Amino acid sequence: MIIEIMIGVGAAILSAYLPLKFRNRLKVVSLKKGQTARINKFIDLYIERIPENQRVPPDHIIKFLNSEKNAASLREFRKKVALGYDTVHFLLLATSGWEVMGFTKVIYVKSISCLFVAYIAVSNHGSAYEQHVVSKLLAEIVQYAKAPKSINSLMFEIVINDNTREHVAKEKRFRHYARAKNYKLKKIAAKYYQPEVCSFDTGECGMEAANLFLLHLGADDGSMEFSRPSYENLIRSLYTFIYMESFRQADYQLADDYQKFLENIIQRTMSEQIGEKISVI
């Protein structure tokens, strides 16, 4: 799975009208297996809002709805975390009537006690509506995070694009959302690469430079930092329980090749990392 935060900014002329029309009707629900109409609408929005080079085939995501590791409700999520699952997936939709206005795919990773926000996307209805939908989705994610006391943060990555500088705008938007809820959003000041979930049939897999962000849900620790071993453990956990697990859904026969690819990225990342301490800013 290619992990990317993708939030659309639509035509400004709609931004004043649509919040009034949909604001009170908007609700966040879990996407469950068997909900054919909602699944189809989710797929349509996923294809519309996530660029082709940043998404995997939708059926790879849908497979997790049928997986034992998927949680179809907050109650089920609590139960699976308590049972000690290594990962628990859930997919939330922001809906208005029969329409799907946004979605987020989130993965609990036990080894690092966090929720990893894999995707978050909103339909193209203007920046004011975007802000409202993202805020609703993030509020629901926080409810999931607060359910088990072991989860203390959200985590996501933003790919660096030096040509468009879009990553800078995304970071500013998410810092704004965090401040609005009195949370601290911090960036891990370290080398990080987002691996491609690829097919070796089409050549070598690639990777893109990215930034990792932490959104703390508890008291802010301004002195937080990672040692080199703890940072390596962090990225190894993400690669193992996010990317490797997703690759197995796509092509389990080449899992060993993909494991070697991820290990090479880890070795490159740590070789490029200067110093024994990594700050969080």
PDB file of C-alpha atoms in Angstrom:
ATOM      1  CA  MET A   1       0.000   0.000   0.000  1.00  0.00           C
ATOM      2  CA  ILE A   2       1.326   3.421  -0.835  1.00  0.00           C
ATOM      3  CA  ILE A   3       0.674   5.582   2.213  1.00  0.00           C
ATOM      4  CA  GLU A   4      -0.198   9.154   1.443  1.00  0.00           C
ATOM      5  CA  ILE A   5      -2.227  11.976   2.969  1.00  0.00           C
ATOM      6  CA  MET A   6      -4.309  13.304   0.106  1.00  0.00           C
ATOM      7  CA  ILE A   7      -6.696  16.200   0.738  1.00  0.00           C
ATOM      8  CA  GLY A   8      -8.290  17.959  -2.170  1.00  0.00           C
ATOM      9  CA  VAL A   9      -8.851  21.695  -2.422  1.00  0.00           C
ATOM     10  CA  GLY A  10     -11.794  22.351  -4.701  1.00  0.00           C
ATOM     11  CA  ALA A  11     -13.506  25.319  -6.277  1.00  0.00           C
ATOM     12  CA  ALA A  12     -13.811  28.188  -3.820  1.00  0.00           C
ATOM     13  CA  ILE A  13     -17.262  29.130  -5.099  1.00  0.00           C
ATOM     14  CA  LEU A  14     -18.685  25.924  -3.589  1.00  0.00           C
ATOM     15  CA  SER A  15     -17.032  26.243  -0.202  1.00  0.00           C
ATOM     16  CA  ALA A  16     -19.655  28.574   1.258  1.00  0.00           C
ATOM     17  CA  TYR A  17     -22.682  26.625  -0.023  1.00  0.00           C
ATOM     18  CA  LEU A  18     -21.784  23.007   0.660  1.00  0.00           C
ATOM     19  CA  PRO A  19     -21.012  23.293   4.368  1.00  0.00           C
ATOM     20  CA  LEU A  20     -24.490  24.770   4.917  1.00  0.00           C
ATOM     21  CA  LYS A  21     -26.120  21.990   2.917  1.00  0.00           C
ATOM     22  CA  PHE A  22     -24.236  19.052   4.391  1.00  0.00           C
ATOM     23  CA  ARG A  23     -22.747  20.139   7.733  1.00  0.00           C
ATOM     24  CA  ASN A  24     -25.603  18.935   9.942  1.00  0.00           C
ATOM     25  CA  ARG A  25     -26.068  15.728   7.916  1.00  0.00           C
ATOM     26  CA  LEU A  26     -22.440  14.662   7.968  1.00  0.00           C
ATOM     27  CA  LYS A  27     -21.613  11.622  10.092  1.00  0.00           C
ATOM     28  CA  VAL A  28     -18.689   9.214  10.352  1.00  0.00           C
ATOM     29  CA  VAL A  29     -19.357   5.472  10.073  1.00  0.00           C
ATOM     30  CA  SER A  30     -17.267   2.307   9.806  1.00  0.00           C
ATOM     31  CA  LEU A  31     -17.135   0.626   6.416  1.00  0.00           C
ATOM     32  CA  LYS A  32     -18.070  -3.042   6.805  1.00  0.00           C
ATOM     33  CA  LYS A  33     -17.838  -6.051   4.545  1.00  0.00           C
ATOM     34  CA  GLY A  34     -21.007  -6.719   2.571  1.00  0.00           C
ATOM     35  CA  GLN A  35     -21.960  -3.024   2.288  1.00  0.00           C
ATOM     36  CA  THR A  36     -21.809  -3.140  -1.500  1.00  0.00           C
ATOM     37  CA  ALA A  37     -23.206   0.329  -2.222  1.00  0.00           C
ATOM     38  CA  ARG A  38     -20.918   2.075   0.256  1.00  0.00           C
ATOM     39  CA  ILE A  39     -17.904   0.027  -0.841  1.00  0.00           C
ATOM     40  CA  ASN A  40     -18.500   1.067  -4.463  1.00  0.00           C
ATOM     41  CA  LYS A  41     -18.805   4.736  -3.468  1.00  0.00           C
ATOM     42  CA  PHE A  42     -15.643   4.468  -1.410  1.00  0.00           C
ATOM     43  CA  ILE A  43     -13.791   2.970  -4.398  1.00  0.00           C
ATOM     44  CA  ASP A  44     -15.026   5.787  -6.653  1.00  0.00           C
ATOM     45  CA  LEU A  45     -13.760   8.444  -4.235  1.00  0.00           C
ATOM     46  CA  TYR A  46     -10.495   6.573  -3.649  1.00  0.00           C
ATOM     47  CA  ILE A  47      -9.775   6.504  -7.391  1.00  0.00           C
ATOM     48  CA  GLU A  48     -10.869  10.130  -7.817  1.00  0.00           C
ATOM     49  CA  ARG A  49      -8.855  11.648  -4.978  1.00  0.00           C
ATOM     50  CA  ILE A  50      -5.716   9.479  -4.683  1.00  0.00           C
ATOM     51  CA  PRO A  51      -3.313   9.890  -7.651  1.00  0.00           C
ATOM     52  CA  GLU A  52      -2.694   6.735  -9.647  1.00  0.00           C
ATOM     53  CA  ASN A  53       0.996   6.580  -8.765  1.00  0.00           C
ATOM     54  CA  GLN A  54       0.138   6.747  -5.047  1.00  0.00           C
ATOM     55  CA  ARG A  55      -2.520   4.072  -4.772  1.00  0.00           C
ATOM     56  CA  VAL A  56      -2.783   0.316  -4.873  1.00  0.00           C
ATOM     57  CA  PRO A  57      -5.654  -1.538  -6.551  1.00  0.00           C
ATOM     58  CA  PRO A  58      -8.776  -0.929  -4.431  1.00  0.00           C
ATOM     59  CA  ASP A  59      -9.377  -4.651  -4.011  1.00  0.00           C
ATOM     60  CA  HIS A  60      -6.217  -4.847  -1.875  1.00  0.00           C
ATOM     61  CA  ILE A  61      -7.838  -2.464   0.611  1.00  0.00           C
ATOM     62  CA  ILE A  62     -11.184  -4.239   0.396  1.00  0.00           C
ATOM     63  CA  LYS A  63      -9.479  -7.549   1.247  1.00  0.00           C
ATOM     64  CA  PHE A  64      -8.782  -6.168   4.705  1.00  0.00           C
ATOM     65  CA  LEU A  65     -12.546  -5.689   5.257  1.00  0.00           C
ATOM     66  CA  ASN A  66     -12.814  -9.478   5.097  1.00  0.00           C
ATOM     67  CA  SER A  67      -9.710 -10.043   7.198  1.00  0.00           C
ATOM     68  CA  GLU A  68      -9.626 -11.156  10.812  1.00  0.00           C
ATOM     69  CA  LYS A  69      -7.484  -8.090  11.454  1.00  0.00           C
ATOM     70  CA  ASN A  70     -10.243  -5.672  10.436  1.00  0.00           C
ATOM     71  CA  ALA A  71     -12.429  -4.004  13.062  1.00  0.00           C
ATOM     72  CA  ALA A  72     -15.957  -3.178  11.900  1.00  0.00           C
ATOM     73  CA  SER A  73     -16.743  -1.032  14.969  1.00  0.00           C
ATOM     74  CA  LEU A  74     -15.110   0.766  17.870  1.00  0.00           C
ATOM     75  CA  ARG A  75     -16.220  -2.045  20.181  1.00  0.00           C
ATOM     76  CA  GLU A  76     -14.588  -4.661  17.952  1.00  0.00           C
ATOM     77  CA  PHE A  77     -11.440  -2.534  17.758  1.00  0.00           C
ATOM     78  CA  ARG A  78     -11.173  -2.411  21.561  1.00  0.00           C
ATOM     79  CA  LYS A  79     -11.642  -6.167  21.745  1.00  0.00           C
ATOM     80  CA  LYS A  80      -8.944  -6.995  19.193  1.00  0.00           C
ATOM     81  CA  VAL A  81      -6.432  -4.620  20.739  1.00  0.00           C
ATOM     82  CA  ALA A  82      -7.123  -6.196  24.149  1.00  0.00           C
ATOM     83  CA  LEU A  83      -6.596  -9.649  22.652  1.00  0.00           C
ATOM     84  CA  GLY A  84      -3.101  -8.613  21.580  1.00  0.00           C
ATOM     85  CA  TYR A  85      -3.414  -8.403  17.772  1.00  0.00           C
ATOM     86  CA  ASP A  86      -0.193  -7.138  16.162  1.00  0.00           C
ATOM     87  CA  THR A  87      -2.243  -4.922  13.857  1.00  0.00           C
ATOM     88  CA  VAL A  88      -5.894  -3.920  13.632  1.00  0.00           C
ATOM     89  CA  HIS A  89      -7.283  -2.146  10.556  1.00  0.00           C
ATOM     90  CA  PHE A  90     -10.358   0.047  10.268  1.00  0.00           C
ATOM     91  CA  LEU A  91     -11.801   2.176   7.480  1.00  0.00           C
ATOM     92  CA  LEU A  92     -14.049   5.139   8.287  1.00  0.00           C
ATOM     93  CA  LEU A  93     -16.348   7.007   5.913  1.00  0.00           C
ATOM     94  CA  ALA A  94     -17.670  10.536   6.234  1.00  0.00           C
ATOM     95  CA  THR A  95     -21.180  10.293   4.803  1.00  0.00           C
ATOM     96  CA  SER A  96     -24.019  12.676   4.048  1.00  0.00           C
ATOM     97  CA  GLY A  97     -27.169  10.752   3.245  1.00  0.00           C
ATOM     98  CA  TRP A  98     -26.171   8.163   0.660  1.00  0.00           C
ATOM     99  CA  GLU A  99     -23.076  10.074  -0.419  1.00  0.00           C
ATOM    100  CA  VAL A 100     -19.508   9.345   0.700  1.00  0.00           C
ATOM    101  CA  MET A 101     -17.812  12.700   1.263  1.00  0.00           C
ATOM    102  CA  GLY A 102     -14.495  11.474   2.680  1.00  0.00           C
ATOM    103  CA  PHE A 103     -12.673   8.487   4.125  1.00  0.00           C
ATOM    104  CA  THR A 104      -9.696   7.431   6.183  1.00  0.00           C
ATOM    105  CA  LYS A 105      -7.852   4.120   6.447  1.00  0.00           C
ATOM    106  CA  VAL A 106      -6.130   3.604   9.803  1.00  0.00           C
ATOM    107  CA  ILE A 107      -3.953   0.803  11.192  1.00  0.00           C
ATOM    108  CA  TYR A 108      -3.158   0.097  14.837  1.00  0.00           C
ATOM    109  CA  VAL A 109       0.438  -1.107  15.277  1.00  0.00           C
ATOM    110  CA  LYS A 110       0.977  -2.822  18.617  1.00  0.00           C
ATOM    111  CA  SER A 111       4.797  -2.768  18.577  1.00  0.00           C
ATOM    112  CA  ILE A 112       4.890   1.059  18.574  1.00  0.00           C
ATOM    113  CA  SER A 113       1.568   1.699  20.379  1.00  0.00           C
ATOM    114  CA  CYS A 114       0.152   4.038  17.774  1.00  0.00           C
ATOM    115  CA  LEU A 115      -2.495   4.474  15.109  1.00  0.00           C
ATOM    116  CA  PHE A 116      -1.016   4.915  11.652  1.00  0.00           C
ATOM    117  CA  VAL A 117      -3.171   7.045   9.337  1.00  0.00           C
ATOM    118  CA  ALA A 118      -2.611   5.429   5.955  1.00  0.00           C
ATOM    119  CA  TYR A 119      -5.034   7.516   3.876  1.00  0.00           C
ATOM    120  CA  ILE A 120      -7.319  10.451   4.442  1.00  0.00           C
ATOM    121  CA  ALA A 121      -9.188  12.001   1.515  1.00  0.00           C
ATOM    122  CA  VAL A 122     -12.133  14.326   0.943  1.00  0.00           C
ATOM    123  CA  SER A 123     -14.388  14.896  -2.056  1.00  0.00           C
ATOM    124  CA  ASN A 124     -13.689  18.000  -4.117  1.00  0.00           C
ATOM    125  CA  HIS A 125     -16.213  20.428  -2.619  1.00  0.00           C
ATOM    126  CA  GLY A 126     -14.094  23.373  -1.518  1.00  0.00           C
ATOM    127  CA  SER A 127     -11.585  24.159   1.214  1.00  0.00           C
ATOM    128  CA  ALA A 128     -14.144  25.058   3.908  1.00  0.00           C
ATOM    129  CA  TYR A 129     -15.923  21.748   3.472  1.00  0.00           C
ATOM    130  CA  GLU A 130     -12.614  19.925   3.355  1.00  0.00           C
ATOM    131  CA  GLN A 131     -11.674  21.345   6.747  1.00  0.00           C
ATOM    132  CA  HIS A 132     -15.012  20.294   8.239  1.00  0.00           C
ATOM    133  CA  VAL A 133     -14.809  16.721   6.902  1.00  0.00           C
ATOM    134  CA  VAL A 134     -11.170  16.203   7.910  1.00  0.00           C
ATOM    135  CA  SER A 135     -11.922  17.507  11.400  1.00  0.00           C
ATOM    136  CA  LYS A 136     -14.801  15.037  11.753  1.00  0.00           C
ATOM    137  CA  LEU A 137     -12.654  12.129  10.552  1.00  0.00           C
ATOM    138  CA  LEU A 138      -9.754  13.042  12.845  1.00  0.00           C
ATOM    139  CA  ALA A 139     -12.119  13.386  15.805  1.00  0.00           C
ATOM    140  CA  GLU A 140     -13.355   9.840  15.203  1.00  0.00           C
ATOM    141  CA  ILE A 141      -9.800   8.505  14.853  1.00  0.00           C
ATOM    142  CA  VAL A 142      -8.989  10.069  18.225  1.00  0.00           C
ATOM    143  CA  GLN A 143     -11.970   8.236  19.752  1.00  0.00           C
ATOM    144  CA  TYR A 144     -10.470   4.972  18.530  1.00  0.00           C
ATOM    145  CA  ALA A 145      -7.069   5.956  19.895  1.00  0.00           C
ATOM    146  CA  LYS A 146      -8.479   6.752  23.317  1.00  0.00           C
ATOM    147  CA  ALA A 147     -10.356   3.441  23.573  1.00  0.00           C
ATOM    148  CA  PRO A 148      -7.287   1.369  24.586  1.00  0.00           C
ATOM    149  CA  LYS A 149      -5.095   3.191  27.111  1.00  0.00           C
ATOM    150  CA  SER A 150      -1.983   1.775  25.420  1.00  0.00           C
ATOM    151  CA  ILE A 151      -2.281   4.099  22.378  1.00  0.00           C
ATOM    152  CA  ASN A 152      -0.625   7.469  22.895  1.00  0.00           C
ATOM    153  CA  SER A 153      -0.252   8.942  19.404  1.00  0.00           C
ATOM    154  CA  LEU A 154      -1.293   9.068  15.780  1.00  0.00           C
ATOM    155  CA  MET A 155       1.323   8.793  13.072  1.00  0.00           C
ATOM    156  CA  PHE A 156       1.349   9.565   9.361  1.00  0.00           C
ATOM    157  CA  GLU A 157       3.784  10.304   6.578  1.00  0.00           C
ATOM    158  CA  ILE A 158       3.839  12.986   3.894  1.00  0.00           C
ATOM    159  CA  VAL A 159       5.902  12.487   0.738  1.00  0.00           C
ATOM    160  CA  ILE A 160       8.330  15.312   0.007  1.00  0.00           C
ATOM    161  CA  ASN A 161       7.849  16.990  -3.369  1.00  0.00           C
ATOM    162  CA  ASP A 162      10.478  19.679  -3.908  1.00  0.00           C
ATOM    163  CA  ASN A 163       8.940  20.686  -7.248  1.00  0.00           C
ATOM    164  CA  THR A 164       5.420  21.561  -6.080  1.00  0.00           C
ATOM    165  CA  ARG A 165       6.160  22.037  -2.350  1.00  0.00           C
ATOM    166  CA  GLU A 166       2.758  20.446  -1.764  1.00  0.00           C
ATOM    167  CA  HIS A 167       4.115  18.664   1.302  1.00  0.00           C
ATOM    168  CA  VAL A 168       4.650  22.031   2.999  1.00  0.00           C
ATOM    169  CA  ALA A 169       1.000  22.997   2.467  1.00  0.00           C
ATOM    170  CA  LYS A 170      -0.171  19.613   3.797  1.00  0.00           C
ATOM    171  CA  GLU A 171       1.957  19.976   6.903  1.00  0.00           C
ATOM    172  CA  LYS A 172       0.537  23.446   7.571  1.00  0.00           C
ATOM    173  CA  ARG A 173      -3.027  22.179   7.222  1.00  0.00           C
ATOM    174  CA  PHE A 174      -2.467  19.331   9.644  1.00  0.00           C
ATOM    175  CA  ARG A 175      -0.752  21.587  12.160  1.00  0.00           C
ATOM    176  CA  HIS A 176      -3.843  23.799  11.959  1.00  0.00           C
ATOM    177  CA  TYR A 177      -6.176  20.841  12.576  1.00  0.00           C
ATOM    178  CA  ALA A 178      -4.048  19.730  15.533  1.00  0.00           C
ATOM    179  CA  ARG A 179      -3.990  23.186  17.135  1.00  0.00           C
ATOM    180  CA  ALA A 180      -7.762  23.453  16.791  1.00  0.00           C
ATOM    181  CA  LYS A 181      -8.074  20.360  19.011  1.00  0.00           C
ATOM    182  CA  ASN A 182      -5.245  21.365  21.382  1.00  0.00           C
ATOM    183  CA  TYR A 183      -2.932  18.585  20.185  1.00  0.00           C
ATOM    184  CA  LYS A 184       0.733  18.906  19.329  1.00  0.00           C
ATOM    185  CA  LEU A 185       1.771  17.774  15.876  1.00  0.00           C
ATOM    186  CA  LYS A 186       5.487  17.074  15.644  1.00  0.00           C
ATOM    187  CA  LYS A 187       7.819  16.029  12.846  1.00  0.00           C
ATOM    188  CA  ILE A 188      10.540  13.436  13.371  1.00  0.00           C
ATOM    189  CA  ALA A 189      13.730  15.141  12.203  1.00  0.00           C
ATOM    190  CA  ALA A 190      15.273  12.108  10.549  1.00  0.00           C
ATOM    191  CA  LYS A 191      15.769  10.469   7.185  1.00  0.00           C
ATOM    192  CA  TYR A 192      12.749   8.470   6.108  1.00  0.00           C
ATOM    193  CA  TYR A 193      11.669   6.780   2.890  1.00  0.00           C
ATOM    194  CA  GLN A 194       8.196   5.661   1.869  1.00  0.00           C
ATOM    195  CA  PRO A 195       8.516   2.257   0.175  1.00  0.00           C
ATOM    196  CA  GLU A 196       6.534   1.461  -2.926  1.00  0.00           C
ATOM    197  CA  VAL A 197       4.124  -1.455  -2.730  1.00  0.00           C
ATOM    198  CA  CYS A 198       4.947  -2.696  -6.178  1.00  0.00           C
ATOM    199  CA  SER A 199       5.038  -5.627  -8.515  1.00  0.00           C
ATOM    200  CA  PHE A 200       8.505  -6.974  -9.256  1.00  0.00           C
ATOM    201  CA  ASP A 201       7.069  -8.099 -12.592  1.00  0.00           C
ATOM    202  CA  THR A 202       7.320  -4.483 -13.783  1.00  0.00           C
ATOM    203  CA  GLY A 203      10.867  -3.872 -12.568  1.00  0.00           C
ATOM    204  CA  GLU A 204      12.484  -2.853  -9.317  1.00  0.00           C
ATOM    205  CA  CYS A 205      10.437  -1.305  -6.529  1.00  0.00           C
ATOM    206  CA  GLY A 206      11.025   2.345  -5.772  1.00  0.00           C
ATOM    207  CA  MET A 207      10.855   4.643  -2.761  1.00  0.00           C
ATOM    208  CA  GLU A 208      10.249   8.327  -2.084  1.00  0.00           C
ATOM    209  CA  ALA A 209      11.674  10.654   0.556  1.00  0.00           C
ATOM    210  CA  ALA A 210       9.026  11.545   3.117  1.00  0.00           C
ATOM    211  CA  ASN A 211       8.498  13.071   6.552  1.00  0.00           C
ATOM    212  CA  LEU A 212       7.078  11.184   9.521  1.00  0.00           C
ATOM    213  CA  PHE A 213       4.719  13.021  11.872  1.00  0.00           C
ATOM    214  CA  LEU A 214       3.487  12.257  15.384  1.00  0.00           C
ATOM    215  CA  LEU A 215       0.302  13.689  16.851  1.00  0.00           C
ATOM    216  CA  HIS A 216       0.468  13.293  20.616  1.00  0.00           C
ATOM    217  CA  LEU A 217      -2.816  12.671  22.386  1.00  0.00           C
ATOM    218  CA  GLY A 218      -1.522  13.078  25.928  1.00  0.00           C
ATOM    219  CA  ALA A 219       0.566  15.698  27.666  1.00  0.00           C
ATOM    220  CA  ASP A 220       3.151  17.285  25.430  1.00  0.00           C
ATOM    221  CA  ASP A 221       6.731  16.252  26.064  1.00  0.00           C
ATOM    222  CA  GLY A 222       8.827  18.997  24.560  1.00  0.00           C
ATOM    223  CA  SER A 223      12.026  17.053  25.206  1.00  0.00           C
ATOM    224  CA  MET A 224      11.015  13.947  23.263  1.00  0.00           C
ATOM    225  CA  GLU A 225      13.689  12.358  21.118  1.00  0.00           C
ATOM    226  CA  PHE A 226      14.649   8.994  19.628  1.00  0.00           C
ATOM    227  CA  SER A 227      17.900   7.127  19.998  1.00  0.00           C
ATOM    228  CA  ARG A 228      19.237   5.506  16.821  1.00  0.00           C
ATOM    229  CA  PRO A 229      18.095   2.022  17.934  1.00  0.00           C
ATOM    230  CA  SER A 230      14.606   3.229  18.883  1.00  0.00           C
ATOM    231  CA  TYR A 231      14.214   5.053  15.568  1.00  0.00           C
ATOM    232  CA  GLU A 232      15.344   1.980  13.651  1.00  0.00           C
ATOM    233  CA  ASN A 233      12.791  -0.053  15.615  1.00  0.00           C
ATOM    234  CA  LEU A 234      10.112   2.480  14.656  1.00  0.00           C
ATOM    235  CA  ILE A 235      10.708   2.324  10.911  1.00  0.00           C
ATOM    236  CA  ARG A 236      11.195  -1.439  11.036  1.00  0.00           C
ATOM    237  CA  SER A 237       7.778  -1.763  12.710  1.00  0.00           C
ATOM    238  CA  LEU A 238       6.136   0.449  10.075  1.00  0.00           C
ATOM    239  CA  TYR A 239       7.727  -1.467   7.210  1.00  0.00           C
ATOM    240  CA  THR A 240       6.881  -4.848   8.738  1.00  0.00           C
ATOM    241  CA  PHE A 241       3.330  -4.263   9.925  1.00  0.00           C
ATOM    242  CA  ILE A 242       2.173  -1.734   7.301  1.00  0.00           C
ATOM    243  CA  TYR A 243       4.055  -2.328   4.070  1.00  0.00           C
ATOM    244  CA  MET A 244       5.049  -5.995   4.367  1.00  0.00           C
ATOM    245  CA  GLU A 245       1.579  -6.968   5.537  1.00  0.00           C
ATOM    246  CA  SER A 246       0.023  -5.077   2.640  1.00  0.00           C
ATOM    247  CA  PHE A 247       2.413  -6.626   0.130  1.00  0.00           C
ATOM    248  CA  ARG A 248       1.460 -10.113   1.270  1.00  0.00           C
ATOM    249  CA  GLN A 249      -2.148  -9.262   0.424  1.00  0.00           C
ATOM    250  CA  ALA A 250      -1.044  -8.319  -3.086  1.00  0.00           C
ATOM    251  CA  ASP A 251       1.593 -10.947  -3.898  1.00  0.00           C
ATOM    252  CA  TYR A 252       2.558 -13.349  -1.114  1.00  0.00           C
ATOM    253  CA  GLN A 253       4.719 -15.439  -3.485  1.00  0.00           C
ATOM    254  CA  LEU A 254       7.247 -12.599  -3.764  1.00  0.00           C
ATOM    255  CA  ALA A 255       7.170 -11.706  -0.068  1.00  0.00           C
ATOM    256  CA  ASP A 256      10.815 -12.716   0.471  1.00  0.00           C
ATOM    257  CA  ASP A 257      11.955 -10.382  -2.322  1.00  0.00           C
ATOM    258  CA  TYR A 258       9.953  -7.516  -0.851  1.00  0.00           C
ATOM    259  CA  GLN A 259      11.354  -8.210   2.622  1.00  0.00           C
ATOM    260  CA  LYS A 260      14.890  -7.846   1.229  1.00  0.00           C
ATOM    261  CA  PHE A 261      13.850  -4.609  -0.495  1.00  0.00           C
ATOM    262  CA  LEU A 262      12.564  -3.179   2.808  1.00  0.00           C
ATOM    263  CA  GLU A 263      15.682  -4.277   4.668  1.00  0.00           C
ATOM    264  CA  ASN A 264      17.832  -2.456   2.111  1.00  0.00           C
ATOM    265  CA  ILE A 265      15.835   0.738   2.698  1.00  0.00           C
ATOM    266  CA  ILE A 266      16.300   0.426   6.459  1.00  0.00           C
ATOM    267  CA  GLN A 267      20.047  -0.002   6.037  1.00  0.00           C
ATOM    268  CA  ARG A 268      20.227   2.997   3.697  1.00  0.00           C
ATOM    269  CA  THR A 269      18.117   5.136   6.036  1.00  0.00           C
ATOM    270  CA  MET A 270      20.272   4.421   9.070  1.00  0.00           C
ATOM    271  CA  SER A 271      23.514   4.900   7.126  1.00  0.00           C
ATOM    272  CA  GLU A 272      22.338   8.384   6.102  1.00  0.00           C
ATOM    273  CA  GLN A 273      21.250   9.313   9.612  1.00  0.00           C
ATOM    274  CA  ILE A 274      23.804  11.566  11.370  1.00  0.00           C
ATOM    275  CA  GLY A 275      24.145  11.522  15.139  1.00  0.00           C
ATOM    276  CA  GLU A 276      22.992   9.249  17.952  1.00  0.00           C
ATOM    277  CA  LYS A 277      19.918  11.267  18.917  1.00  0.00           C
ATOM    278  CA  ILE A 278      16.944  12.181  16.723  1.00  0.00           C
ATOM    279  CA  SER A 279      14.783  15.126  17.734  1.00  0.00           C
ATOM    280  CA  VAL A 280      11.045  15.593  17.293  1.00  0.00           C
ATOM    281  CA  ILE A 281      10.221  19.171  16.291  1.00  0.00           C
TER     282      ILE A 281
END
